mmCIF file of C-alpha atoms and ligand atoms in Angstrom:
data_model
loop_
_atom_site.group_PDB
_atom_site.id
_atom_site.type_symbol
_atom_site.label_atom_id
_atom_site.label_comp_id
_atom_site.label_asym_id
_atom_site.label_seq_id
_atom_site.Cartn_x
_atom_site.Cartn_y
_atom_site.Cartn_z
ATOM 1 C CA MET A 10 11.426 -6.236 30.680
ATOM 2 C CA THR A 11 9.022 -6.971 33.524
ATOM 3 C CA SER A 12 9.579 -10.574 34.580
ATOM 4 C CA GLY A 13 6.752 -12.865 33.448
ATOM 5 C CA THR A 14 5.817 -10.525 30.542
ATOM 6 C CA PRO A 15 5.698 -12.506 27.312
ATOM 7 C CA GLU A 16 8.255 -11.114 24.930
ATOM 8 C CA LEU A 17 6.932 -10.070 21.547
ATOM 9 C CA SER A 18 8.364 -12.254 18.832
ATOM 10 C CA ARG A 19 7.922 -12.474 14.998
ATOM 11 C CA SER A 20 5.642 -15.510 15.511
ATOM 12 C CA SER A 21 3.297 -13.600 17.799
ATOM 13 C CA CYS A 22 3.578 -10.084 16.272
ATOM 14 C CA LYS A 23 0.335 -8.703 14.876
ATOM 15 C CA VAL A 24 0.916 -6.418 11.947
ATOM 16 C CA ALA A 25 -1.370 -4.010 10.117
ATOM 17 C CA ALA A 26 0.361 -3.035 6.847
ATOM 18 C CA LEU A 27 -0.853 -0.059 4.769
ATOM 19 C CA ALA A 28 -0.155 -0.687 1.113
ATOM 20 C CA GLY A 29 -0.906 0.456 -2.390
ATOM 21 C CA GLY A 30 0.796 -0.190 -5.741
ATOM 22 C CA VAL A 31 3.493 -2.687 -6.643
ATOM 23 C CA GLY A 32 6.106 -1.832 -3.980
ATOM 24 C CA GLY A 33 3.568 -2.068 -1.240
ATOM 25 C CA ALA A 34 2.111 -5.321 -2.528
ATOM 26 C CA ARG A 35 5.686 -6.817 -2.684
ATOM 27 C CA LEU A 36 6.385 -6.016 0.950
ATOM 28 C CA ALA A 37 2.934 -7.293 1.900
ATOM 29 C CA GLY A 38 3.895 -10.550 0.089
ATOM 30 C CA GLY A 39 7.057 -10.710 2.137
ATOM 31 C CA LEU A 40 5.215 -10.117 5.384
ATOM 32 C CA ALA A 41 2.781 -12.875 4.434
ATOM 33 C CA GLN A 42 5.768 -15.269 4.099
ATOM 34 C CA VAL A 43 7.226 -14.421 7.617
ATOM 35 C CA LEU A 44 4.222 -13.868 9.852
ATOM 36 C CA GLN A 45 1.506 -16.155 11.033
ATOM 37 C CA PRO A 46 -1.397 -15.498 8.528
ATOM 38 C CA GLU A 47 -3.875 -14.648 11.272
ATOM 39 C CA ASN A 48 -1.419 -11.944 12.445
ATOM 40 C CA LEU A 49 -1.316 -9.982 9.155
ATOM 41 C CA THR A 50 -3.902 -7.460 7.932
ATOM 42 C CA VAL A 51 -3.136 -5.475 4.742
ATOM 43 C CA ILE A 52 -5.121 -2.307 4.443
ATOM 44 C CA VAL A 53 -5.172 -1.283 0.811
ATOM 45 C CA ASN A 54 -5.598 2.038 -1.041
ATOM 46 C CA THR A 55 -8.812 2.251 -3.068
ATOM 47 C CA GLY A 56 -8.295 5.889 -4.215
ATOM 48 C CA ASP A 57 -7.063 4.508 -7.571
ATOM 49 C CA ASP A 58 -10.321 2.615 -8.182
ATOM 50 C CA PHE A 59 -12.367 3.668 -11.208
ATOM 51 C CA GLU A 60 -15.041 2.617 -13.493
ATOM 52 C CA HIS A 61 -13.833 1.546 -16.938
ATOM 53 C CA LEU A 62 -15.841 -0.223 -19.637
ATOM 54 C CA GLY A 63 -18.726 -0.300 -17.167
ATOM 55 C CA LEU A 64 -16.632 -2.363 -14.801
ATOM 56 C CA LYS A 65 -15.379 -1.547 -11.292
ATOM 57 C CA ILE A 66 -11.546 -1.751 -11.366
ATOM 58 C CA CYS A 67 -9.610 -1.736 -8.055
ATOM 59 C CA PRO A 68 -5.971 -1.841 -9.190
ATOM 60 C CA ASP A 69 -4.245 -1.713 -5.748
ATOM 61 C CA LEU A 70 -6.509 -4.333 -4.154
ATOM 62 C CA ASP A 71 -5.939 -6.572 -7.149
ATOM 63 C CA THR A 72 -2.215 -5.994 -7.186
ATOM 64 C CA VAL A 73 -2.072 -6.957 -3.464
ATOM 65 C CA CYS A 74 -4.286 -10.023 -3.905
ATOM 66 C CA TYR A 75 -2.531 -11.311 -6.975
ATOM 67 C CA THR A 76 0.842 -10.897 -5.240
ATOM 68 C CA LEU A 77 -0.277 -12.622 -2.021
ATOM 69 C CA ALA A 78 -1.805 -15.465 -4.147
ATOM 70 C CA GLY A 79 1.424 -15.790 -6.240
ATOM 71 C CA LEU A 80 -0.566 -14.879 -9.339
ATOM 72 C CA ALA A 81 0.974 -11.467 -10.083
ATOM 73 C CA ASN A 82 2.681 -10.673 -13.344
ATOM 74 C CA PRO A 83 6.349 -10.602 -12.258
ATOM 75 C CA VAL A 84 7.380 -8.078 -14.931
ATOM 76 C CA THR A 85 4.719 -5.332 -14.522
ATOM 77 C CA GLY A 86 3.882 -6.059 -10.890
ATOM 78 C CA TRP A 87 0.145 -5.494 -11.705
ATOM 79 C CA GLY A 88 -2.202 -7.808 -13.633
ATOM 80 C CA ARG A 89 -1.858 -11.549 -13.766
ATOM 81 C CA SER A 90 1.061 -13.708 -14.652
ATOM 82 C CA GLY A 91 0.667 -15.355 -18.021
ATOM 83 C CA ASP A 92 -2.501 -13.442 -18.859
ATOM 84 C CA THR A 93 -3.635 -13.209 -22.457
ATOM 85 C CA TRP A 94 -5.011 -10.090 -24.281
ATOM 86 C CA GLN A 95 -7.600 -11.327 -26.641
ATOM 87 C CA ALA A 96 -10.499 -9.248 -25.252
ATOM 88 C CA LEU A 97 -8.275 -6.124 -25.348
ATOM 89 C CA GLU A 98 -7.245 -6.848 -28.951
ATOM 90 C CA THR A 99 -10.911 -7.164 -29.958
ATOM 91 C CA LEU A 100 -11.798 -3.996 -28.044
ATOM 92 C CA SER A 101 -9.017 -2.122 -29.700
ATOM 93 C CA ARG A 102 -9.883 -3.391 -33.239
ATOM 94 C CA LEU A 103 -13.461 -2.247 -32.702
ATOM 95 C CA GLY A 104 -12.262 1.240 -31.697
ATOM 96 C CA GLY A 105 -12.899 0.932 -27.994
ATOM 97 C CA PRO A 106 -10.661 2.431 -25.224
ATOM 98 C CA SER A 107 -7.651 0.188 -24.896
ATOM 99 C CA TRP A 108 -5.271 2.508 -22.973
ATOM 100 C CA PHE A 109 -5.910 0.658 -19.755
ATOM 101 C CA ARG A 110 -4.665 -2.825 -20.405
ATOM 102 C CA LEU A 111 -6.964 -5.496 -18.973
ATOM 103 C CA GLY A 112 -5.886 -9.132 -19.491
ATOM 104 C CA ASP A 113 -8.461 -11.791 -20.154
ATOM 105 C CA HIS A 114 -8.178 -13.487 -16.763
ATOM 106 C CA ASP A 115 -8.041 -10.123 -15.012
ATOM 107 C CA LEU A 116 -11.179 -9.129 -16.903
ATOM 108 C CA GLY A 117 -12.997 -12.101 -15.485
ATOM 109 C CA LEU A 118 -12.346 -10.857 -12.057
ATOM 110 C CA HIS A 119 -13.544 -7.319 -12.830
ATOM 111 C CA LEU A 120 -16.762 -8.771 -14.333
ATOM 112 C CA GLU A 121 -17.449 -10.861 -11.210
ATOM 113 C CA ARG A 122 -16.633 -7.967 -8.783
ATOM 114 C CA THR A 123 -18.927 -5.655 -10.698
ATOM 115 C CA ARG A 124 -21.705 -8.208 -10.740
ATOM 116 C CA ARG A 125 -21.428 -8.837 -6.990
ATOM 117 C CA LEU A 126 -21.280 -5.073 -6.159
ATOM 118 C CA ARG A 127 -24.403 -4.540 -8.323
ATOM 119 C CA ALA A 128 -26.107 -7.331 -6.461
ATOM 120 C CA GLY A 129 -25.539 -5.466 -3.190
ATOM 121 C CA GLU A 130 -22.337 -6.910 -1.786
ATOM 122 C CA THR A 131 -19.822 -4.425 -0.293
ATOM 123 C CA LEU A 132 -16.275 -4.171 -1.598
ATOM 124 C CA SER A 133 -15.084 -5.731 1.646
ATOM 125 C CA GLN A 134 -17.302 -8.702 1.146
ATOM 126 C CA VAL A 135 -16.267 -9.187 -2.439
ATOM 127 C CA THR A 136 -12.571 -8.854 -1.501
ATOM 128 C CA ARG A 137 -13.013 -11.452 1.290
ATOM 129 C CA HIS A 138 -14.637 -13.807 -1.208
ATOM 130 C CA PHE A 139 -11.837 -13.338 -3.777
ATOM 131 C CA CYS A 140 -9.096 -13.856 -1.088
ATOM 132 C CA GLN A 141 -10.798 -17.113 -0.015
ATOM 133 C CA SER A 142 -11.035 -18.288 -3.615
ATOM 134 C CA PHE A 143 -7.341 -17.474 -4.188
ATOM 135 C CA GLY A 144 -6.302 -19.244 -0.961
ATOM 136 C CA ILE A 145 -5.014 -16.003 0.626
ATOM 137 C CA GLN A 146 -4.777 -16.458 4.349
ATOM 138 C CA ALA A 147 -3.836 -13.008 5.464
ATOM 139 C CA GLN A 148 -6.681 -10.542 5.868
ATOM 140 C CA VAL A 149 -6.898 -7.980 2.960
ATOM 141 C CA LEU A 150 -9.164 -5.002 3.624
ATOM 142 C CA PRO A 151 -10.019 -2.116 1.307
ATOM 143 C CA MET A 152 -9.443 1.164 3.223
ATOM 144 C CA SER A 153 -13.157 1.923 2.785
ATOM 145 C CA ASP A 154 -16.278 0.551 1.149
ATOM 146 C CA ASP A 155 -17.240 4.057 0.281
ATOM 147 C CA LEU A 156 -16.131 5.776 -2.893
ATOM 148 C CA VAL A 157 -12.872 7.787 -2.509
ATOM 149 C CA ALA A 158 -11.336 9.021 -5.668
ATOM 150 C CA THR A 159 -7.798 10.401 -6.016
ATOM 151 C CA TRP A 160 -7.517 13.509 -8.230
ATOM 152 C CA VAL A 161 -4.237 14.963 -9.433
ATOM 153 C CA HIS A 162 -3.812 18.736 -9.750
ATOM 154 C CA SER A 163 -1.301 19.295 -12.592
ATOM 155 C CA ASP A 164 -0.196 21.591 -15.355
ATOM 156 C CA ALA A 165 -2.645 19.639 -17.572
ATOM 157 C CA GLY A 166 -5.554 20.424 -15.291
ATOM 158 C CA THR A 167 -7.151 18.352 -12.520
ATOM 159 C CA LEU A 168 -7.011 14.803 -13.693
ATOM 160 C CA ALA A 169 -8.669 11.581 -12.493
ATOM 161 C CA PHE A 170 -5.904 9.341 -11.148
ATOM 162 C CA GLN A 171 -5.827 6.669 -13.889
ATOM 163 C CA ASP A 172 -6.019 9.379 -16.573
ATOM 164 C CA TYR A 173 -2.868 10.861 -15.067
ATOM 165 C CA PHE A 174 -1.104 7.612 -14.278
ATOM 166 C CA VAL A 175 -1.883 5.255 -17.130
ATOM 167 C CA ARG A 176 -3.272 7.286 -20.051
ATOM 168 C CA ARG A 177 -0.885 10.223 -19.667
ATOM 169 C CA LYS A 178 1.947 8.082 -18.301
ATOM 170 C CA CYS A 179 2.531 10.419 -15.321
ATOM 171 C CA GLN A 180 3.823 13.061 -17.739
ATOM 172 C CA PRO A 181 1.960 16.176 -16.423
ATOM 173 C CA ARG A 182 3.700 18.133 -13.648
ATOM 174 C CA VAL A 183 1.878 17.673 -10.397
ATOM 175 C CA SER A 184 0.988 20.417 -7.958
ATOM 176 C CA GLY A 185 -1.212 18.583 -5.467
ATOM 177 C CA PHE A 186 -3.681 15.865 -4.762
ATOM 178 C CA PHE A 187 -7.269 15.617 -3.642
ATOM 179 C CA PHE A 188 -9.084 12.624 -2.231
ATOM 180 C CA GLU A 189 -12.669 13.188 -3.253
ATOM 181 C CA GLY A 190 -15.142 11.623 -0.745
ATOM 182 C CA ALA A 191 -12.468 10.838 1.813
ATOM 183 C CA GLU A 192 -13.831 13.167 4.528
ATOM 184 C CA ASN A 193 -17.226 11.408 4.512
ATOM 185 C CA ALA A 194 -15.891 7.873 3.996
ATOM 186 C CA GLN A 195 -16.135 5.275 6.768
ATOM 187 C CA PRO A 196 -13.101 2.958 7.250
ATOM 188 C CA ALA A 197 -14.116 -0.505 6.010
ATOM 189 C CA PRO A 198 -15.170 -3.010 8.677
ATOM 190 C CA GLY A 199 -12.100 -4.246 10.532
ATOM 191 C CA VAL A 200 -9.700 -1.423 9.492
ATOM 192 C CA LEU A 201 -9.679 0.574 12.672
ATOM 193 C CA GLU A 202 -9.811 -2.725 14.741
ATOM 194 C CA ALA A 203 -6.790 -4.171 12.818
ATOM 195 C CA VAL A 204 -4.769 -1.009 13.543
ATOM 196 C CA ALA A 205 -5.809 -0.785 17.110
ATOM 197 C CA GLY A 206 -5.026 -4.473 17.708
ATOM 198 C CA ALA A 207 -1.684 -4.378 15.869
ATOM 199 C CA ASP A 208 1.639 -4.633 17.768
ATOM 200 C CA LEU A 209 3.076 -2.898 14.773
ATOM 201 C CA VAL A 210 1.855 -0.775 11.835
ATOM 202 C CA VAL A 211 4.010 -0.993 8.717
ATOM 203 C CA LEU A 212 3.878 1.774 6.103
ATOM 204 C CA CYS A 213 4.850 -0.207 2.989
ATOM 205 C CA PRO A 214 7.167 1.271 0.356
ATOM 206 C CA SER A 215 4.248 2.687 -1.546
ATOM 207 C CA ASN A 216 3.868 6.142 -3.074
ATOM 208 C CA PRO A 217 3.322 8.518 -0.066
ATOM 209 C CA TRP A 218 1.190 10.962 -2.084
ATOM 210 C CA VAL A 219 -1.226 8.757 -3.927
ATOM 211 C CA SER A 220 -1.037 5.318 -2.267
ATOM 212 C CA LEU A 221 -0.764 5.844 1.478
ATOM 213 C CA ASP A 222 -2.074 9.388 1.918
ATOM 214 C CA PRO A 223 -5.533 8.361 0.668
ATOM 215 C CA ILE A 224 -5.647 5.636 3.362
ATOM 216 C CA LEU A 225 -4.537 8.045 6.069
ATOM 217 C CA ALA A 226 -7.168 10.486 4.877
ATOM 218 C CA VAL A 227 -10.018 8.099 5.763
ATOM 219 C CA PRO A 228 -11.442 9.517 9.016
ATOM 220 C CA GLY A 229 -9.994 7.773 12.048
ATOM 221 C CA VAL A 230 -7.172 5.965 10.281
ATOM 222 C CA ARG A 231 -4.327 8.438 10.884
ATOM 223 C CA ALA A 232 -5.337 8.910 14.536
ATOM 224 C CA ALA A 233 -5.405 5.102 15.032
ATOM 225 C CA VAL A 234 -1.942 4.706 13.389
ATOM 226 C CA GLN A 235 -0.612 7.423 15.652
ATOM 227 C CA ARG A 236 -1.554 5.435 18.701
ATOM 228 C CA ARG A 237 0.430 2.336 17.622
ATOM 229 C CA PRO A 238 4.070 1.663 17.012
ATOM 230 C CA CYS A 239 4.688 2.447 13.386
ATOM 231 C CA VAL A 240 7.597 1.749 11.055
ATOM 232 C CA GLY A 241 7.886 2.791 7.430
ATOM 233 C CA VAL A 242 9.970 1.590 4.472
ATOM 234 C CA SER A 243 11.214 4.108 1.960
ATOM 235 C CA PRO A 244 10.005 3.761 -1.634
ATOM 236 C CA ILE A 245 12.774 6.153 -2.703
ATOM 237 C CA ILE A 246 16.273 4.709 -3.145
ATOM 238 C CA GLY A 247 19.137 6.939 -4.158
ATOM 239 C CA GLY A 248 16.691 9.693 -5.065
ATOM 240 C CA LYS A 249 14.678 7.386 -7.421
ATOM 241 C CA THR A 250 11.843 4.922 -7.308
ATOM 242 C CA ILE A 251 12.043 1.339 -8.551
ATOM 243 C CA LYS A 252 8.670 1.882 -10.098
ATOM 244 C CA GLY A 253 6.082 4.693 -10.308
ATOM 245 C CA PRO A 254 6.238 8.436 -10.110
ATOM 246 C CA ALA A 255 6.900 9.079 -6.373
ATOM 247 C CA ALA A 256 10.324 10.598 -6.930
ATOM 248 C CA LYS A 257 9.015 12.791 -9.808
ATOM 249 C CA MET A 258 6.149 13.913 -7.575
ATOM 250 C CA PHE A 259 8.468 14.980 -4.711
ATOM 251 C CA THR A 260 10.526 17.031 -7.168
ATOM 252 C CA GLU A 261 7.558 18.633 -8.853
ATOM 253 C CA LEU A 262 6.123 19.644 -5.478
ATOM 254 C CA GLY A 263 9.408 21.510 -4.794
ATOM 255 C CA LEU A 264 10.753 18.853 -2.358
ATOM 256 C CA GLU A 265 13.973 16.960 -2.513
ATOM 257 C CA SER A 266 13.376 13.416 -3.824
ATOM 258 C CA SER A 267 14.903 11.375 -1.023
ATOM 259 C CA ALA A 268 14.270 8.876 1.769
ATOM 260 C CA LEU A 269 14.634 11.870 4.115
ATOM 261 C CA SER A 270 11.695 13.639 2.473
ATOM 262 C CA VAL A 271 9.581 10.436 2.814
ATOM 263 C CA ALA A 272 10.585 10.091 6.515
ATOM 264 C CA SER A 273 9.639 13.786 7.034
ATOM 265 C CA HIS A 274 6.270 13.284 5.220
ATOM 266 C CA TYR A 275 5.311 10.609 7.907
ATOM 267 C CA GLN A 276 7.146 12.198 10.813
ATOM 268 C CA ASP A 277 4.038 12.310 12.996
ATOM 269 C CA LEU A 278 3.570 8.531 12.662
ATOM 270 C CA LEU A 279 6.942 6.892 12.648
ATOM 271 C CA MET A 280 9.099 5.450 15.497
ATOM 272 C CA GLY A 281 11.389 3.869 12.873
ATOM 273 C CA PHE A 282 12.248 4.112 9.231
ATOM 274 C CA VAL A 283 13.890 1.533 6.937
ATOM 275 C CA ILE A 284 15.966 2.939 4.116
ATOM 276 C CA ASP A 285 18.125 1.361 1.463
ATOM 277 C CA GLN A 286 21.845 0.858 2.329
ATOM 278 C CA THR A 287 22.552 3.184 -0.667
ATOM 279 C CA ASP A 288 21.079 5.971 1.433
ATOM 280 C CA GLN A 289 23.035 5.205 4.631
ATOM 281 C CA ALA A 290 24.462 8.820 4.560
ATOM 282 C CA LEU A 291 20.884 10.116 5.324
ATOM 283 C CA SER A 292 20.635 8.101 8.522
ATOM 284 C CA GLY A 293 21.762 10.977 10.779
ATOM 285 C CA ALA A 294 19.351 13.506 9.222
ATOM 286 C CA ILE A 295 16.438 10.971 9.465
ATOM 287 C CA ALA A 296 17.311 10.128 13.090
ATOM 288 C CA ALA A 297 17.248 13.920 13.795
ATOM 289 C CA LEU A 298 13.498 13.814 12.877
ATOM 290 C CA GLY A 299 13.096 11.693 16.051
ATOM 291 C CA MET A 300 12.984 8.164 14.709
ATOM 292 C CA ALA A 301 15.234 5.152 14.630
ATOM 293 C CA VAL A 302 16.757 4.208 11.254
ATOM 294 C CA CYS A 303 17.707 0.875 9.684
ATOM 295 C CA ALA A 304 19.712 0.957 6.452
ATOM 296 C CA THR A 305 19.576 -2.365 4.602
ATOM 297 C CA ASP A 306 18.981 -3.901 1.197
ATOM 298 C CA THR A 307 15.405 -2.890 0.304
ATOM 299 C CA ILE A 308 15.326 -4.113 -3.238
ATOM 300 C CA MET A 309 12.619 -6.809 -3.548
ATOM 301 C CA ASN A 310 13.268 -8.386 -6.970
ATOM 302 C CA THR A 311 12.615 -11.937 -5.858
ATOM 303 C CA PRO A 312 10.109 -13.553 -3.471
ATOM 304 C CA GLN A 313 13.103 -14.509 -1.235
ATOM 305 C CA LYS A 314 14.229 -10.904 -1.016
ATOM 306 C CA ARG A 315 10.696 -9.766 -0.109
ATOM 307 C CA ALA A 316 10.644 -12.214 2.815
ATOM 308 C CA TRP A 317 14.123 -11.133 3.798
ATOM 309 C CA LEU A 318 13.160 -7.477 3.847
ATOM 310 C CA ALA A 319 9.957 -8.270 5.769
ATOM 311 C CA LYS A 320 11.967 -10.100 8.326
ATOM 312 C CA GLU A 321 14.438 -7.169 8.660
ATOM 313 C CA VAL A 322 11.520 -4.716 9.126
ATOM 314 C CA ILE A 323 9.929 -6.897 11.767
ATOM 315 C CA GLU A 324 13.187 -7.571 13.661
ATOM 316 C CA PHE A 325 14.125 -3.853 13.609
ATOM 317 C CA SER A 326 10.678 -2.920 14.821
ATOM 318 C CA LEU A 327 10.591 -5.579 17.605
ATOM 319 C CA ALA A 328 13.911 -4.242 18.878
ATOM 320 C CA LEU A 329 12.357 -0.816 19.115
ATOM 321 C CA VAL A 330 9.084 -1.880 20.630
ATOM 322 C CA GLY A 331 10.682 -4.266 23.070
ATOM 323 C CA LYS A 332 7.495 -5.906 24.204
ATOM 324 C CA PRO A 333 3.818 -5.747 23.251
ATOM 325 C CA SER A 334 2.216 -2.423 24.004
ATOM 326 C CA SER A 335 -0.810 -4.347 25.242
ATOM 327 C CA THR A 336 1.233 -5.487 28.184
ATOM 328 C CA GLN A 337 2.792 -2.091 28.862
ATOM 329 C CA THR A 338 1.437 0.221 31.513
ATOM 330 C CA ALA A 339 0.376 3.647 30.339
ATOM 331 C CA GLU A 340 3.508 5.124 31.959
ATOM 332 C CA GLU A 341 5.738 2.671 30.092
ATOM 333 C CA GLU A 342 3.926 3.315 26.839
ATOM 334 C CA ASN A 343 4.431 7.066 27.221
ATOM 335 C CA ARG A 344 8.117 6.529 28.009
ATOM 336 C CA SER A 345 8.516 4.316 24.970
ATOM 337 C CA ALA A 346 6.730 6.815 22.770
ATOM 338 C CA ALA A 347 8.909 9.674 24.073
ATOM 339 C CA LYS A 348 11.992 7.673 23.347
ATOM 340 C CA HIS A 349 11.085 6.861 19.765
ATOM 341 C CA ARG A 350 9.606 10.183 18.603
HETATM 342 N N1 FO1 B 402 -0.668 0.310 -15.190
HETATM 343 C C1 FO1 B 402 -0.166 0.785 -16.293
HETATM 344 O O1 FO1 B 402 0.798 1.504 -16.255
HETATM 345 N N2 FO1 B 402 -0.831 0.482 -17.502
HETATM 346 C C2 FO1 B 402 -1.896 -0.277 -17.562
HETATM 347 O O2 FO1 B 402 -2.428 -0.544 -18.680
HETATM 348 C C3 FO1 B 402 -2.408 -0.821 -16.355
HETATM 349 C C4 FO1 B 402 -3.468 -1.684 -16.355
HETATM 350 C C5 FO1 B 402 -3.926 -2.218 -15.176
HETATM 351 C C6 FO1 B 402 -4.901 -3.258 -15.164
HETATM 352 C C7 FO1 B 402 -5.374 -3.774 -13.941
HETATM 353 C C8 FO1 B 402 -4.787 -3.424 -12.756
HETATM 354 O O3 FO1 B 402 -5.134 -3.981 -11.611
HETATM 355 C C9 FO1 B 402 -3.718 -2.505 -12.749
HETATM 356 C C10 FO1 B 402 -3.308 -1.941 -13.964
HETATM 357 N N3 FO1 B 402 -2.224 -1.013 -13.957
HETATM 358 C C11 FO1 B 402 -1.772 -0.501 -15.108
HETATM 359 C C12 FO1 B 402 -1.582 -0.618 -12.745
HETATM 360 C C13 FO1 B 402 -2.302 0.525 -12.042
HETATM 361 O O4 FO1 B 402 -3.104 1.370 -12.732
HETATM 362 C C14 FO1 B 402 -1.390 1.302 -11.134
HETATM 363 O O5 FO1 B 402 -0.204 0.602 -10.804
HETATM 364 C C15 FO1 B 402 -1.992 1.676 -9.787
HETATM 365 O O6 FO1 B 402 -3.192 2.284 -9.891
HETATM 366 C C16 FO1 B 402 -0.974 2.607 -9.035
HETATM 367 O O7 FO1 B 402 -0.863 1.938 -7.879
#
């Protein structure tokens, strides 16, 4: 450490977290508990967004926002805690599509988002307004204000994401994914700046294929992440996922469902990878990919455990980074990169 160089600490560490789905939202919630709010930006997948009942639904943005606001349904992880289902019951009784369960309070948010978008606001502007209304202090950004739609190639054909995920309960066997519109999408305002200004990028324990890959497919995002110290957290524990189809997807794509496969999926990005203690035996193989490994308890079943894991991730990363890259010379940065890759 050069004398006089301020050491990077948890209280000064600027983090850009890439998230989608329930696992990602939960770690984002932990990061919000242990970082200064102005130092946290959560960049959220919008590839799952779709139009339903004439409304714009943004499941991952809402899951992240409800979680950060302490409003998320603790059982499902998505939707709102204590929501009621009267609109859905009426819809169902009238023969309308009820496969995608929208609670009454949740529905109010979709109505207002749709109204604002139709009035000309961007998704970023609407999201900022909702975050302010919910008292969320961290910055939450959609990956893009442009339409990007995840499609799933499967043995039941090429399916729109929510058709695959919710209506068909992830039952079709997947063979690949396609992010329609990604190549022409612009990152939302602030996305590239948040990544470039971050001391640390965190890849949350989200589905690599359908939650984080769409974000990384937005032009400029992957390259921006590659230039920053980046640490990931495995969504796969003991070959399985807590929630969602990531493990099933790895298997159906002909890959082993393991934390090692996730590390290998992000090999070009990671200087460090956090795995569950159950998977400690994979540490050597993951380290052989050229990254540091931290094996710890990654189960986030309480808000306290989310904060605890977030702290572990930050402390592990700070030990790897050593000091803020912004204070490193180009030569030091190259050395540090060579050491961790
Ligand atoms: N997931 C389900 O499995 N079933 C649902 O009926 C459902 C409704 C829903 C409503 C609002 C919302 O924000 C999310 C909702 N989700 C539902 C979750 C969501 O579709 C997925 O978790 C994500 O798209 C994957 O990250």
